Amino acid sequence: MSQLTKKEVLTEGKAKKIYATEDPDKVIFYFKDDATAFNAKKRGTIVNKGILNNRISQRLFRLLEENGIKTHFIEELSEREMLVHKVEIIPYETVVRNLVTGSLRKRLDRPEGEELSHPIVEYYYKCDRLDDPMINDEHAIVFGWATREELDSIHSQALAVNDVLKKFMLERGILLVDFKLEFGRARDGSVLLADEICPDTCRFWDVETREKLDKDRFRQDLGNVEGAYQEIMERVSRA
Ligand code: 5GP
């Protein structure tokens, strides 16, 4: 176990605080129970969300590493804390979709739950003021947010993450509907999967009942949000 300790807060986001450590290349994520949706227009607390998201993210980062996908994850420090490699976050979110729902359903008026013949990868510029607008490769390159090589790496890593996660979740009775990833530049210049992978950032539906087991329960006031996160925790913990 690392002897590194929390120093100053580097950033505080909606769901996490990020602390510096004695090692300039490593930071500590602290997972909070705060929940926000619709660009923080809706706010609340989900009891123990921080503990569950820390545990779920760790399980999924380990799974990805076992399958040859490099991530920023180093080790668990406590029930709400993980040690990760410090990266420079690339300022767009990468979304992968397997089924139609959410903003895709609204934007193109497609049927809820329509299965996609192959996964769709989308990019959203991280900008609260603009409500994270969708962008394409050319915007990312022209505005200097990523190089062509970085975009290609992110695209192929996102699809690889989808293949691994989709299979793992399906074996546990869960459809991976869609999810959001963040990538960052490591010190050696490589692009590394960062942030978190949990019911805040993924849509998970029970394969039999299609019950939502993710943050949509909070976004849409469906109730039993904690129960859904707990259910995901239990299912990803299965051998
Ligand atoms: P949509 O574009 O349909 O709203 O979201 C697609 C997927 O990306 C969903 O799994 C959603 O949870 C995730 N996602 C998109 N933007 C964000 C964001 O700003 N924060 C979080 N936590 N997840 C997001």
mmCIF file of C-alpha atoms and ligand atoms in Angstrom:
data_model
loop_
_atom_site.group_PDB
_atom_site.id
_atom_site.type_symbol
_atom_site.label_atom_id
_atom_site.label_comp_id
_atom_site.label_asym_id
_atom_site.label_seq_id
_atom_site.Cartn_x
_atom_site.Cartn_y
_atom_site.Cartn_z
ATOM 1 C CA MET A 1 0.000 0.000 0.000
ATOM 2 C CA SER A 2 1.294 3.424 -0.945
ATOM 3 C CA GLN A 3 2.485 5.763 1.823
ATOM 4 C CA LEU A 4 1.382 8.831 -0.164
ATOM 5 C CA THR A 5 -0.965 11.238 1.602
ATOM 6 C CA LYS A 6 -3.422 13.919 0.552
ATOM 7 C CA LYS A 7 -1.913 17.391 0.088
ATOM 8 C CA GLU A 8 -3.684 20.392 -1.431
ATOM 9 C CA VAL A 9 -6.947 20.080 -3.384
ATOM 10 C CA LEU A 10 -6.134 20.387 -7.091
ATOM 11 C CA THR A 11 -9.734 20.420 -8.299
ATOM 12 C CA GLU A 12 -13.150 19.794 -6.862
ATOM 13 C CA GLY A 13 -15.702 18.483 -9.345
ATOM 14 C CA LYS A 14 -19.340 17.569 -9.004
ATOM 15 C CA ALA A 15 -18.650 14.052 -7.739
ATOM 16 C CA LYS A 16 -14.986 14.031 -6.705
ATOM 17 C CA LYS A 17 -12.166 15.963 -5.100
ATOM 18 C CA ILE A 18 -8.676 15.499 -6.524
ATOM 19 C CA TYR A 19 -5.719 15.923 -4.168
ATOM 20 C CA ALA A 20 -2.021 16.341 -4.884
ATOM 21 C CA THR A 21 0.359 13.925 -3.151
ATOM 22 C CA GLU A 22 4.081 13.926 -2.338
ATOM 23 C CA ASP A 23 4.594 12.390 -5.800
ATOM 24 C CA PRO A 24 4.018 14.933 -8.617
ATOM 25 C CA ASP A 25 2.906 12.136 -10.961
ATOM 26 C CA LYS A 26 0.232 10.706 -8.667
ATOM 27 C CA VAL A 27 -3.014 12.149 -7.328
ATOM 28 C CA ILE A 28 -5.732 10.924 -4.966
ATOM 29 C CA PHE A 29 -9.391 10.817 -6.000
ATOM 30 C CA TYR A 30 -11.901 11.271 -3.152
ATOM 31 C CA PHE A 31 -15.432 10.190 -4.135
ATOM 32 C CA LYS A 32 -18.290 12.304 -2.715
ATOM 33 C CA ASP A 33 -21.981 11.477 -2.265
ATOM 34 C CA ASP A 34 -23.064 14.650 -4.102
ATOM 35 C CA ALA A 35 -25.114 14.067 -7.214
ATOM 36 C CA THR A 36 -25.843 16.549 -9.981
ATOM 37 C CA ALA A 37 -27.626 16.271 -13.307
ATOM 38 C CA PHE A 38 -28.460 18.508 -16.266
ATOM 39 C CA ASN A 39 -25.266 20.528 -15.869
ATOM 40 C CA ALA A 40 -25.828 20.925 -12.089
ATOM 41 C CA LYS A 41 -29.342 22.361 -12.506
ATOM 42 C CA LYS A 42 -30.527 19.380 -10.423
ATOM 43 C CA ARG A 43 -28.632 18.651 -7.209
ATOM 44 C CA GLY A 44 -28.905 16.045 -4.479
ATOM 45 C CA THR A 45 -27.141 13.428 -2.415
ATOM 46 C CA ILE A 46 -27.076 9.701 -2.957
ATOM 47 C CA VAL A 47 -26.193 7.992 0.326
ATOM 48 C CA ASN A 48 -22.900 6.065 0.041
ATOM 49 C CA LYS A 49 -22.596 6.849 -3.687
ATOM 50 C CA GLY A 50 -18.943 7.789 -3.194
ATOM 51 C CA ILE A 51 -18.120 4.438 -1.638
ATOM 52 C CA LEU A 52 -20.006 2.490 -4.294
ATOM 53 C CA ASN A 53 -18.590 4.470 -7.248
ATOM 54 C CA ASN A 54 -15.048 4.117 -5.914
ATOM 55 C CA ARG A 55 -15.468 0.338 -5.600
ATOM 56 C CA ILE A 56 -17.266 -0.119 -8.923
ATOM 57 C CA SER A 57 -14.723 2.027 -10.801
ATOM 58 C CA GLN A 58 -11.849 0.078 -9.306
ATOM 59 C CA ARG A 59 -13.375 -3.249 -10.253
ATOM 60 C CA LEU A 60 -13.921 -2.064 -13.823
ATOM 61 C CA PHE A 61 -10.465 -0.458 -14.166
ATOM 62 C CA ARG A 62 -8.913 -3.738 -12.974
ATOM 63 C CA LEU A 63 -10.997 -5.655 -15.491
ATOM 64 C CA LEU A 64 -9.830 -3.358 -18.303
ATOM 65 C CA GLU A 65 -6.185 -3.666 -17.231
ATOM 66 C CA GLU A 66 -6.550 -7.482 -17.200
ATOM 67 C CA ASN A 67 -7.723 -7.139 -20.792
ATOM 68 C CA GLY A 68 -4.755 -5.069 -21.940
ATOM 69 C CA ILE A 69 -6.310 -1.585 -21.696
ATOM 70 C CA LYS A 70 -4.113 0.851 -19.774
ATOM 71 C CA THR A 71 -5.856 3.094 -17.235
ATOM 72 C CA HIS A 72 -4.826 5.728 -14.707
ATOM 73 C CA PHE A 73 -5.790 3.465 -11.773
ATOM 74 C CA ILE A 74 -3.003 2.473 -9.360
ATOM 75 C CA GLU A 75 -4.601 1.241 -6.128
ATOM 76 C CA GLU A 76 -7.371 1.607 -3.564
ATOM 77 C CA LEU A 77 -6.459 3.744 -0.542
ATOM 78 C CA SER A 78 -9.709 3.667 1.413
ATOM 79 C CA GLU A 79 -13.401 3.086 0.832
ATOM 80 C CA ARG A 80 -13.729 6.530 -0.790
ATOM 81 C CA GLU A 81 -10.217 7.034 -2.166
ATOM 82 C CA MET A 82 -8.098 5.717 -5.002
ATOM 83 C CA LEU A 83 -4.570 6.555 -6.105
ATOM 84 C CA VAL A 84 -4.251 7.311 -9.821
ATOM 85 C CA HIS A 85 -1.631 8.527 -12.276
ATOM 86 C CA LYS A 86 -1.840 12.264 -12.801
ATOM 87 C CA VAL A 87 -2.816 13.122 -16.379
ATOM 88 C CA GLU A 88 -3.669 16.230 -18.342
ATOM 89 C CA ILE A 89 -7.350 15.703 -19.133
ATOM 90 C CA ILE A 90 -8.230 15.984 -22.821
ATOM 91 C CA PRO A 91 -11.118 18.468 -22.829
ATOM 92 C CA TYR A 92 -13.759 16.366 -24.501
ATOM 93 C CA GLU A 93 -15.866 13.473 -23.283
ATOM 94 C CA THR A 94 -16.075 10.294 -25.333
ATOM 95 C CA VAL A 95 -19.483 8.598 -25.350
ATOM 96 C CA VAL A 96 -20.036 5.062 -26.674
ATOM 97 C CA ARG A 97 -23.584 3.852 -27.367
ATOM 98 C CA ASN A 98 -24.975 0.366 -27.933
ATOM 99 C CA LEU A 99 -28.697 1.179 -27.631
ATOM 100 C CA VAL A 100 -30.685 4.340 -28.277
ATOM 101 C CA THR A 101 -31.700 6.427 -25.272
ATOM 102 C CA GLY A 102 -30.874 9.765 -23.651
ATOM 103 C CA SER A 103 -29.696 12.625 -25.833
ATOM 104 C CA LEU A 104 -29.424 10.430 -28.962
ATOM 105 C CA ARG A 105 -33.095 9.486 -28.738
ATOM 106 C CA LYS A 106 -34.077 13.141 -28.391
ATOM 107 C CA ARG A 107 -31.746 14.516 -31.050
ATOM 108 C CA LEU A 108 -32.727 12.059 -33.797
ATOM 109 C CA ASP A 109 -36.176 10.980 -32.544
ATOM 110 C CA ARG A 110 -35.307 7.269 -32.590
ATOM 111 C CA PRO A 111 -37.238 4.638 -30.603
ATOM 112 C CA GLU A 112 -36.144 4.198 -26.985
ATOM 113 C CA GLY A 113 -34.036 1.042 -26.642
ATOM 114 C CA GLU A 114 -33.398 0.598 -30.386
ATOM 115 C CA GLU A 115 -30.356 -1.650 -30.794
ATOM 116 C CA LEU A 116 -27.514 -0.184 -32.840
ATOM 117 C CA SER A 117 -25.979 -2.430 -35.507
ATOM 118 C CA HIS A 118 -22.570 -1.343 -34.268
ATOM 119 C CA PRO A 119 -21.474 0.984 -31.441
ATOM 120 C CA ILE A 120 -21.569 4.720 -32.072
ATOM 121 C CA VAL A 121 -18.716 6.834 -30.681
ATOM 122 C CA GLU A 122 -19.425 10.525 -30.039
ATOM 123 C CA TYR A 123 -17.410 13.413 -28.597
ATOM 124 C CA TYR A 124 -18.626 16.283 -26.400
ATOM 125 C CA TYR A 125 -16.565 19.382 -25.630
ATOM 126 C CA LYS A 126 -16.294 19.771 -21.833
ATOM 127 C CA CYS A 127 -17.761 23.225 -21.283
ATOM 128 C CA ASP A 128 -20.437 23.838 -18.628
ATOM 129 C CA ARG A 129 -21.226 27.277 -20.069
ATOM 130 C CA LEU A 130 -22.196 25.661 -23.399
ATOM 131 C CA ASP A 131 -23.793 22.516 -21.856
ATOM 132 C CA ASP A 132 -21.079 20.214 -23.288
ATOM 133 C CA PRO A 133 -21.857 20.530 -27.036
ATOM 134 C CA MET A 134 -21.291 17.590 -29.370
ATOM 135 C CA ILE A 135 -18.225 17.984 -31.584
ATOM 136 C CA ASN A 136 -16.512 15.931 -34.296
ATOM 137 C CA ASP A 137 -12.889 15.006 -34.998
ATOM 138 C CA GLU A 138 -12.235 18.139 -37.024
ATOM 139 C CA HIS A 139 -13.304 20.464 -34.196
ATOM 140 C CA ALA A 140 -11.003 18.630 -31.797
ATOM 141 C CA ILE A 141 -8.039 18.924 -34.164
ATOM 142 C CA VAL A 142 -8.643 22.473 -35.441
ATOM 143 C CA PHE A 143 -9.152 23.884 -31.952
ATOM 144 C CA GLY A 144 -6.113 22.042 -30.626
ATOM 145 C CA TRP A 145 -7.894 19.776 -28.121
ATOM 146 C CA ALA A 146 -6.258 16.617 -29.502
ATOM 147 C CA THR A 147 -4.028 15.475 -32.344
ATOM 148 C CA ARG A 148 -5.149 13.026 -35.045
ATOM 149 C CA GLU A 149 -3.015 10.332 -33.367
ATOM 150 C CA GLU A 150 -4.649 11.006 -29.991
ATOM 151 C CA LEU A 151 -8.122 10.916 -31.543
ATOM 152 C CA ASP A 152 -7.371 7.593 -33.228
ATOM 153 C CA SER A 153 -6.035 6.183 -29.968
ATOM 154 C CA ILE A 154 -9.097 7.389 -28.035
ATOM 155 C CA HIS A 155 -11.470 5.976 -30.651
ATOM 156 C CA SER A 156 -9.900 2.526 -30.615
ATOM 157 C CA GLN A 157 -9.524 2.472 -26.806
ATOM 158 C CA ALA A 158 -13.195 3.490 -26.389
ATOM 159 C CA LEU A 159 -14.349 0.613 -28.609
ATOM 160 C CA ALA A 160 -12.042 -1.812 -26.790
ATOM 161 C CA VAL A 161 -13.487 -0.671 -23.441
ATOM 162 C CA ASN A 162 -16.968 -1.229 -24.847
ATOM 163 C CA ASP A 163 -16.154 -4.796 -25.967
ATOM 164 C CA VAL A 164 -14.740 -5.760 -22.566
ATOM 165 C CA LEU A 165 -17.370 -4.017 -20.427
ATOM 166 C CA LYS A 166 -20.349 -5.106 -22.531
ATOM 167 C CA LYS A 167 -19.383 -8.786 -22.257
ATOM 168 C CA PHE A 168 -18.547 -8.564 -18.536
ATOM 169 C CA MET A 169 -21.822 -6.840 -17.695
ATOM 170 C CA LEU A 170 -23.936 -9.152 -19.860
ATOM 171 C CA GLU A 171 -22.482 -12.146 -18.011
ATOM 172 C CA ARG A 172 -23.925 -10.481 -14.908
ATOM 173 C CA GLY A 173 -27.367 -9.867 -16.388
ATOM 174 C CA ILE A 174 -26.806 -6.229 -17.342
ATOM 175 C CA LEU A 175 -27.045 -4.446 -20.687
ATOM 176 C CA LEU A 176 -24.367 -1.799 -21.183
ATOM 177 C CA VAL A 177 -26.556 0.794 -22.915
ATOM 178 C CA ASP A 178 -24.041 3.646 -23.200
ATOM 179 C CA PHE A 179 -21.256 5.310 -21.238
ATOM 180 C CA LYS A 180 -18.964 8.314 -21.045
ATOM 181 C CA LEU A 181 -15.176 8.108 -20.821
ATOM 182 C CA GLU A 182 -12.485 10.681 -20.192
ATOM 183 C CA PHE A 183 -8.911 10.354 -21.391
ATOM 184 C CA GLY A 184 -5.763 12.177 -20.363
ATOM 185 C CA ARG A 185 -2.173 12.651 -21.461
ATOM 186 C CA ALA A 186 0.319 10.886 -19.248
ATOM 187 C CA ARG A 187 3.844 12.188 -18.709
ATOM 188 C CA ASP A 188 5.214 9.875 -21.420
ATOM 189 C CA GLY A 189 2.793 11.417 -23.940
ATOM 190 C CA SER A 190 0.527 8.370 -24.138
ATOM 191 C CA VAL A 191 -3.258 8.728 -23.900
ATOM 192 C CA LEU A 192 -4.600 6.978 -20.818
ATOM 193 C CA LEU A 193 -8.154 6.134 -19.771
ATOM 194 C CA ALA A 194 -8.916 8.329 -16.735
ATOM 195 C CA ASP A 195 -11.770 9.584 -14.529
ATOM 196 C CA GLU A 196 -14.283 6.959 -13.319
ATOM 197 C CA ILE A 197 -16.534 4.214 -14.722
ATOM 198 C CA CYS A 198 -19.627 3.728 -12.605
ATOM 199 C CA PRO A 199 -23.425 4.184 -12.602
ATOM 200 C CA ASP A 200 -22.892 7.977 -12.729
ATOM 201 C CA THR A 201 -21.170 7.665 -16.108
ATOM 202 C CA CYS A 202 -22.780 4.552 -17.642
ATOM 203 C CA ARG A 203 -26.316 3.449 -18.380
ATOM 204 C CA PHE A 204 -26.953 -0.065 -17.101
ATOM 205 C CA TRP A 205 -30.255 -1.864 -17.706
ATOM 206 C CA ASP A 206 -31.276 -5.215 -16.249
ATOM 207 C CA VAL A 207 -31.262 -7.580 -19.233
ATOM 208 C CA GLU A 208 -34.563 -9.269 -18.263
ATOM 209 C CA THR A 209 -36.664 -6.402 -16.922
ATOM 210 C CA ARG A 210 -34.874 -3.425 -18.588
ATOM 211 C CA GLU A 211 -34.990 -1.743 -15.167
ATOM 212 C CA LYS A 212 -32.587 1.216 -15.053
ATOM 213 C CA LEU A 213 -29.726 0.633 -12.611
ATOM 214 C CA ASP A 214 -27.848 3.915 -12.980
ATOM 215 C CA LYS A 215 -27.963 7.677 -12.548
ATOM 216 C CA ASP A 216 -31.089 7.957 -14.721
ATOM 217 C CA ARG A 217 -32.953 6.940 -11.527
ATOM 218 C CA PHE A 218 -31.753 10.237 -10.025
ATOM 219 C CA ARG A 219 -32.141 12.277 -13.228
ATOM 220 C CA GLN A 220 -35.715 11.062 -13.760
ATOM 221 C CA ASP A 221 -36.781 10.814 -10.074
ATOM 222 C CA LEU A 222 -37.428 7.066 -10.352
ATOM 223 C CA GLY A 223 -36.587 6.379 -6.689
ATOM 224 C CA ASN A 224 -34.359 3.716 -5.089
ATOM 225 C CA VAL A 225 -31.184 5.278 -6.509
ATOM 226 C CA GLU A 226 -29.001 3.832 -3.730
ATOM 227 C CA GLY A 227 -30.498 0.371 -4.302
ATOM 228 C CA ALA A 228 -29.591 0.510 -8.004
ATOM 229 C CA TYR A 229 -25.961 1.505 -7.311
ATOM 230 C CA GLN A 230 -25.757 -1.243 -4.658
ATOM 231 C CA GLU A 231 -27.138 -3.765 -7.164
ATOM 232 C CA ILE A 232 -24.440 -2.820 -9.700
ATOM 233 C CA MET A 233 -21.801 -3.118 -6.983
ATOM 234 C CA GLU A 234 -23.013 -6.625 -6.119
ATOM 235 C CA ARG A 235 -23.191 -7.756 -9.726
ATOM 236 C CA VAL A 236 -19.708 -6.480 -10.711
ATOM 237 C CA SER A 237 -18.292 -8.122 -7.576
ATOM 238 C CA ARG A 238 -19.456 -11.565 -8.762
ATOM 239 C CA ALA A 239 -16.652 -13.911 -9.770
HETATM 240 P P1 5GP B 1 -26.478 11.290 -23.078
HETATM 241 O O1 5GP B 1 -25.689 11.994 -24.151
HETATM 242 O O2 5GP B 1 -27.463 10.323 -23.654
HETATM 243 O O3 5GP B 1 -27.069 12.227 -22.083
HETATM 244 O O4 5GP B 1 -25.407 10.423 -22.247
HETATM 245 C C1 5GP B 1 -24.729 9.318 -22.818
HETATM 246 C C2 5GP B 1 -23.950 8.576 -21.733
HETATM 247 O O5 5GP B 1 -22.864 9.369 -21.291
HETATM 248 C C3 5GP B 1 -24.753 8.237 -20.477
HETATM 249 O O6 5GP B 1 -24.313 6.983 -19.983
HETATM 250 C C4 5GP B 1 -24.400 9.346 -19.486
HETATM 251 O O7 5GP B 1 -24.449 8.876 -18.168
HETATM 252 C C5 5GP B 1 -22.972 9.676 -19.906
HETATM 253 N N1 5GP B 1 -22.667 11.111 -19.789
HETATM 254 C C6 5GP B 1 -22.750 12.047 -20.760
HETATM 255 N N2 5GP B 1 -22.365 13.261 -20.299
HETATM 256 C C7 5GP B 1 -22.050 13.093 -19.010
HETATM 257 C C8 5GP B 1 -21.587 13.989 -17.974
HETATM 258 O O8 5GP B 1 -21.368 15.185 -18.178
HETATM 259 N N3 5GP B 1 -21.390 13.433 -16.746
HETATM 260 C C9 5GP B 1 -21.602 12.110 -16.505
HETATM 261 N N4 5GP B 1 -21.403 11.636 -15.270
HETATM 262 N N5 5GP B 1 -22.023 11.244 -17.451
HETATM 263 C C10 5GP B 1 -22.252 11.728 -18.690
#
